[in-house]
Coordinates of N, CA and C in Angstrom, one line a residue:
M273 N -62.2 -75.6 -156.0 CA -61.2 -75.5 -157.1 C -59.9 -75.1 -156.5
N274 N -58.8 -75.7 -156.9 CA -57.5 -75.4 -156.3 C -56.9 -74.1 -156.8
S275 N -56.0 -73.5 -156.0 CA -55.5 -72.2 -156.3 C -54.7 -72.1 -157.6
S276 N -54.1 -73.2 -158.0 CA -53.3 -73.2 -159.3 C -54.3 -73.0 -160.4
V277 N -55.4 -73.7 -160.4 CA -56.4 -73.6 -161.5 C -56.9 -72.1 -161.5
L278 N -57.2 -71.6 -160.4 CA -57.7 -70.2 -160.3 C -56.8 -69.2 -160.9
L279 N -55.5 -69.4 -160.7 CA -54.4 -68.5 -161.1 C -54.0 -68.9 -162.5
N280 N -54.5 -69.9 -163.1 CA -54.2 -70.3 -164.5 C -52.7 -70.8 -164.5
K281 N -52.2 -71.4 -163.5 CA -50.9 -72.0 -163.4 C -51.0 -73.5 -163.6
K282 N -49.9 -74.1 -163.9 CA -49.9 -75.6 -164.0 C -49.9 -76.1 -162.5
P283 N -50.8 -77.0 -162.2 CA -50.9 -77.6 -160.9 C -49.6 -78.3 -160.6
L284 N -49.2 -78.2 -159.3 CA -48.0 -79.0 -158.9 C -48.4 -80.4 -158.5
V285 N -47.7 -81.4 -159.1 CA -47.9 -82.8 -158.9 C -46.7 -83.3 -158.1
S286 N -47.0 -83.8 -156.9 CA -46.0 -84.5 -156.1 C -46.0 -86.0 -156.3
V287 N -44.9 -86.5 -156.8 CA -44.7 -87.9 -157.1 C -43.9 -88.5 -155.9
L288 N -44.6 -89.4 -155.2 CA -44.0 -90.1 -154.0 C -43.5 -91.5 -154.4
L289 N -42.2 -91.7 -154.1 CA -41.6 -93.0 -154.5 C -40.9 -93.7 -153.3
P290 N -41.6 -94.7 -152.7 CA -40.9 -95.5 -151.7 C -40.0 -96.5 -152.4
S291 N -38.8 -96.7 -151.9 CA -37.9 -97.7 -152.6 C -37.4 -98.7 -151.5
Y292 N -37.3 -99.9 -151.9 CA -36.7 -100.9 -151.1 C -36.1 -102.1 -152.0
N293 N -34.8 -102.2 -152.1 CA -34.2 -103.3 -152.8 C -34.7 -103.4 -154.3
H294 N -34.7 -102.4 -155.0 CA -35.1 -102.4 -156.4 C -34.0 -101.9 -157.3
E295 N -32.8 -102.3 -157.0 CA -31.6 -101.9 -157.7 C -31.7 -102.1 -159.3
G296 N -32.4 -103.2 -159.7 CA -32.5 -103.5 -161.1 C -33.6 -102.6 -161.8
Y297 N -34.4 -101.9 -161.0 CA -35.5 -101.1 -161.6 C -35.4 -99.6 -161.4
I298 N -34.8 -99.3 -160.3 CA -35.0 -97.9 -159.8 C -34.5 -96.8 -160.7
R299 N -33.4 -97.0 -161.4 CA -32.9 -96.0 -162.4 C -33.9 -95.7 -163.4
E300 N -34.4 -96.8 -164.1 CA -35.4 -96.6 -165.1 C -36.7 -96.0 -164.6
A301 N -37.1 -96.4 -163.4 CA -38.3 -95.9 -162.8 C -38.2 -94.4 -162.6
I302 N -37.1 -93.9 -162.0 CA -36.9 -92.5 -161.8 C -36.8 -91.7 -163.1
D303 N -36.1 -92.3 -164.0 CA -36.0 -91.7 -165.4 C -37.4 -91.5 -166.0
S304 N -38.3 -92.4 -165.8 CA -39.6 -92.3 -166.4 C -40.4 -91.1 -165.7
I305 N -40.0 -90.7 -164.5 CA -40.6 -89.5 -163.9 C -39.9 -88.2 -164.4
I306 N -38.6 -88.3 -164.5 CA -37.8 -87.1 -164.9 C -38.1 -86.8 -166.3
Q307 N -38.4 -87.7 -167.2 CA -38.7 -87.5 -168.6 C -40.1 -87.2 -168.9
Q308 N -41.0 -86.9 -167.9 CA -42.4 -86.6 -168.2 C -42.5 -85.3 -169.0
T309 N -43.5 -85.3 -169.9 CA -43.8 -84.1 -170.7 C -44.3 -83.0 -169.8
Y310 N -44.9 -83.3 -168.7 CA -45.5 -82.4 -167.8 C -44.3 -81.9 -166.9
S311 N -44.2 -80.6 -166.7 CA -42.9 -80.1 -166.0 C -43.1 -79.7 -164.6
N312 N -44.3 -79.5 -164.1 CA -44.4 -79.0 -162.7 C -44.6 -80.2 -161.7
I313 N -43.5 -80.9 -161.5 CA -43.4 -82.1 -160.7 C -42.5 -81.9 -159.6
E314 N -42.9 -82.4 -158.4 CA -42.0 -82.5 -157.3 C -41.8 -84.0 -157.0
L315 N -40.6 -84.5 -157.2 CA -40.3 -85.9 -156.9 C -39.7 -86.1 -155.6
I316 N -40.2 -87.0 -154.7 CA -39.7 -87.3 -153.4 C -39.5 -88.8 -153.3
V317 N -38.3 -89.1 -153.0 CA -37.9 -90.6 -152.9 C -37.4 -90.9 -151.5
I318 N -37.8 -92.0 -150.9 CA -37.3 -92.5 -149.7 C -36.8 -93.9 -149.9
D319 N -35.5 -94.1 -149.6 CA -35.0 -95.5 -149.6 C -35.1 -96.0 -148.2
D320 N -35.9 -97.1 -148.1 CA -36.2 -97.7 -146.8 C -35.2 -98.8 -146.3
G321 N -33.9 -98.5 -146.3 CA -33.0 -99.4 -145.8 C -32.6 -100.5 -146.8
S322 N -32.5 -100.2 -148.1 CA -32.1 -101.2 -149.0 C -30.7 -101.8 -148.7
S323 N -30.6 -103.1 -149.0 CA -29.3 -103.7 -148.8 C -28.6 -103.9 -150.1
D324 N -29.2 -103.5 -151.2 CA -28.5 -103.6 -152.5 C -28.0 -102.2 -152.9
K325 N -27.8 -101.9 -154.1 CA -27.2 -100.6 -154.5 C -28.3 -99.5 -154.8
S326 N -29.5 -99.8 -154.5 CA -30.6 -98.8 -154.8 C -30.3 -97.4 -154.3
K327 N -29.9 -97.3 -153.0 CA -29.7 -96.0 -152.4 C -28.6 -95.2 -153.1
D328 N -27.5 -96.0 -153.6 CA -26.4 -95.3 -154.3 C -26.9 -94.8 -155.7
I329 N -27.8 -95.5 -156.4 CA -28.3 -95.1 -157.6 C -29.2 -93.9 -157.5
I330 N -30.1 -94.0 -156.4 CA -31.0 -92.9 -156.2 C -30.2 -91.6 -155.8
Y331 N -29.2 -91.7 -155.0 CA -28.4 -90.6 -154.6 C -27.8 -89.9 -155.8
E332 N -27.2 -90.7 -156.7 CA -26.6 -90.2 -157.9 C -27.6 -89.4 -158.7
L333 N -28.8 -90.0 -158.9 CA -29.8 -89.4 -159.7 C -30.3 -88.1 -159.0
S334 N -30.4 -88.1 -157.7 CA -30.9 -86.9 -157.0 C -29.9 -85.8 -157.1
R335 N -28.6 -86.1 -157.2 CA -27.6 -85.0 -157.3 C -27.7 -84.4 -158.7
V336 N -28.0 -85.2 -159.7 CA -28.1 -84.7 -161.1 C -29.4 -84.0 -161.3
H337 N -30.5 -84.5 -160.8 CA -31.8 -84.0 -161.1 C -32.4 -83.1 -160.0
G338 N -31.9 -83.1 -158.9 CA -32.3 -82.2 -157.8 C -33.6 -82.5 -157.1
F339 N -34.0 -83.8 -157.1 CA -35.2 -84.2 -156.4 C -34.9 -84.5 -154.9
K340 N -35.9 -84.5 -154.0 CA -35.7 -84.8 -152.6 C -35.4 -86.3 -152.5
F341 N -34.4 -86.6 -151.7 CA -34.1 -88.0 -151.4 C -33.7 -88.2 -150.0
I342 N -34.3 -89.2 -149.3 CA -33.9 -89.6 -148.0 C -33.6 -91.0 -148.0
S343 N -32.4 -91.4 -147.3 CA -32.1 -92.8 -147.1 C -32.1 -93.0 -145.6
R344 N -32.7 -94.1 -145.2 CA -32.8 -94.3 -143.8 C -32.9 -95.8 -143.5
A345 N -32.8 -96.2 -142.2 CA -32.9 -97.6 -141.8 C -34.3 -98.0 -142.1
N346 N -34.5 -99.3 -142.4 CA -35.8 -99.9 -142.7 C -36.8 -99.7 -141.6
Q347 N -37.9 -99.1 -142.0 CA -39.0 -98.9 -141.0 C -40.4 -99.4 -141.5
G348 N -40.3 -100.0 -142.8 CA -41.5 -100.6 -143.3 C -42.3 -99.6 -144.2
L349 N -43.1 -100.1 -145.1 CA -43.8 -99.3 -146.1 C -44.7 -98.3 -145.5
I350 N -45.5 -98.7 -144.5 CA -46.5 -97.7 -143.9 C -45.8 -96.5 -143.4
H351 N -44.7 -96.7 -142.6 CA -44.0 -95.5 -142.1 C -43.3 -94.7 -143.2
T352 N -42.9 -95.4 -144.3 CA -42.3 -94.7 -145.4 C -43.3 -93.8 -146.1
L353 N -44.5 -94.4 -146.3 CA -45.6 -93.6 -147.0 C -46.0 -92.4 -146.1
E354 N -46.1 -92.6 -144.8 CA -46.4 -91.5 -143.9 C -45.3 -90.4 -144.0
Q355 N -44.1 -90.8 -144.0 CA -43.0 -89.7 -144.1 C -43.1 -89.0 -145.4
L356 N -43.3 -89.8 -146.5 CA -43.4 -89.2 -147.8 C -44.5 -88.1 -147.8
L357 N -45.6 -88.4 -147.3 CA -46.8 -87.5 -147.2 C -46.4 -86.2 -146.4
R358 N -45.6 -86.4 -145.4 CA -45.2 -85.2 -144.6 C -44.3 -84.3 -145.3
L359 N -43.6 -84.9 -146.3 CA -42.6 -84.1 -147.1 C -43.2 -83.3 -148.3
V360 N -44.4 -83.6 -148.6 CA -45.1 -83.0 -149.8 C -45.2 -81.5 -149.6
S361 N -44.9 -80.7 -150.6 CA -45.0 -79.3 -150.6 C -46.4 -78.9 -150.2
P362 N -46.5 -77.8 -149.4 CA -47.9 -77.3 -149.1 C -48.5 -76.7 -150.3
N363 N -47.7 -76.4 -151.4 CA -48.3 -75.9 -152.6 C -48.7 -77.0 -153.6
S364 N -48.6 -78.2 -153.2 CA -48.9 -79.3 -154.1 C -50.4 -79.4 -154.3
D365 N -50.8 -79.6 -155.6 CA -52.2 -79.8 -155.9 C -52.6 -81.2 -156.0
Y366 N -51.7 -82.1 -156.4 CA -52.1 -83.5 -156.6 C -50.9 -84.3 -156.1
I367 N -51.2 -85.6 -155.7 CA -50.2 -86.5 -155.3 C -50.3 -87.8 -156.1
S368 N -49.2 -88.3 -156.6 CA -49.1 -89.5 -157.3 C -48.2 -90.5 -156.6
L369 N -48.7 -91.6 -156.2 CA -47.9 -92.6 -155.6 C -47.3 -93.5 -156.6
F370 N -46.0 -93.7 -156.6 CA -45.3 -94.4 -157.7 C -44.4 -95.5 -157.1
S371 N -44.5 -96.7 -157.6 CA -43.7 -97.8 -157.1 C -42.3 -97.9 -157.8
S372 N -41.3 -98.3 -157.0 CA -40.0 -98.2 -157.5 C -39.6 -99.3 -158.6
D373 N -40.6 -100.2 -158.8 CA -40.4 -101.1 -159.9 C -41.4 -100.9 -161.0
D374 N -41.9 -99.7 -161.1 CA -42.9 -99.3 -162.1 C -42.3 -98.3 -163.1
L375 N -43.0 -98.1 -164.2 CA -42.6 -97.1 -165.2 C -43.9 -96.3 -165.5
Y376 N -43.7 -95.0 -165.7 CA -44.7 -94.1 -166.2 C -44.5 -93.8 -167.7
H377 N -45.6 -93.9 -168.5 CA -45.5 -93.4 -169.9 C -45.1 -91.9 -169.8
E378 N -44.4 -91.5 -170.8 CA -43.8 -90.1 -170.7 C -44.9 -89.0 -170.6
R379 N -46.2 -89.3 -171.0 CA -47.2 -88.3 -171.0 C -48.2 -88.6 -169.8
K380 N -48.0 -89.6 -169.0 CA -48.9 -90.0 -168.0 C -49.4 -88.8 -167.1
I381 N -48.5 -88.1 -166.5 CA -48.9 -87.0 -165.6 C -49.6 -85.9 -166.4
E382 N -49.1 -85.6 -167.6 CA -49.8 -84.5 -168.4 C -51.2 -84.9 -168.7
V383 N -51.5 -86.2 -169.1 CA -52.8 -86.6 -169.4 C -53.7 -86.6 -168.1
L384 N -53.1 -87.1 -167.0 CA -53.9 -87.1 -165.8 C -54.3 -85.7 -165.3
V385 N -53.4 -84.8 -165.4 CA -53.7 -83.4 -165.0 C -54.7 -82.8 -165.9
D386 N -54.6 -83.0 -167.2 CA -55.5 -82.5 -168.2 C -56.9 -83.1 -167.9
T387 N -57.0 -84.3 -167.5 CA -58.3 -85.0 -167.2 C -58.9 -84.5 -165.9
L388 N -58.1 -84.1 -164.9 CA -58.6 -83.7 -163.7 C -59.1 -82.2 -163.8

């Protein structure tokens, strides 16, 4: 049993978001994480060398909402996922991999945590 459950605290969920050239989707995708009913979330986003305006949109949102954001030259999805995993808080209880062209229902993380 994880330490958060033993202490009766809300488990920390780390949402990992690799992004590459999803300018048309990224704002709405990140908003769907920010607007979750579950509050103990760590959002980490890496833009993997997008040539569109994705990194500008992510940077703007990270300044407003305070999530971790790294923009770097393209290294491919596998390297991006490895770096995202290295950035996860040691206090994290769960990890959720999120695609930059996806949306989460506003209660998705709450329901998943309650089920686990």
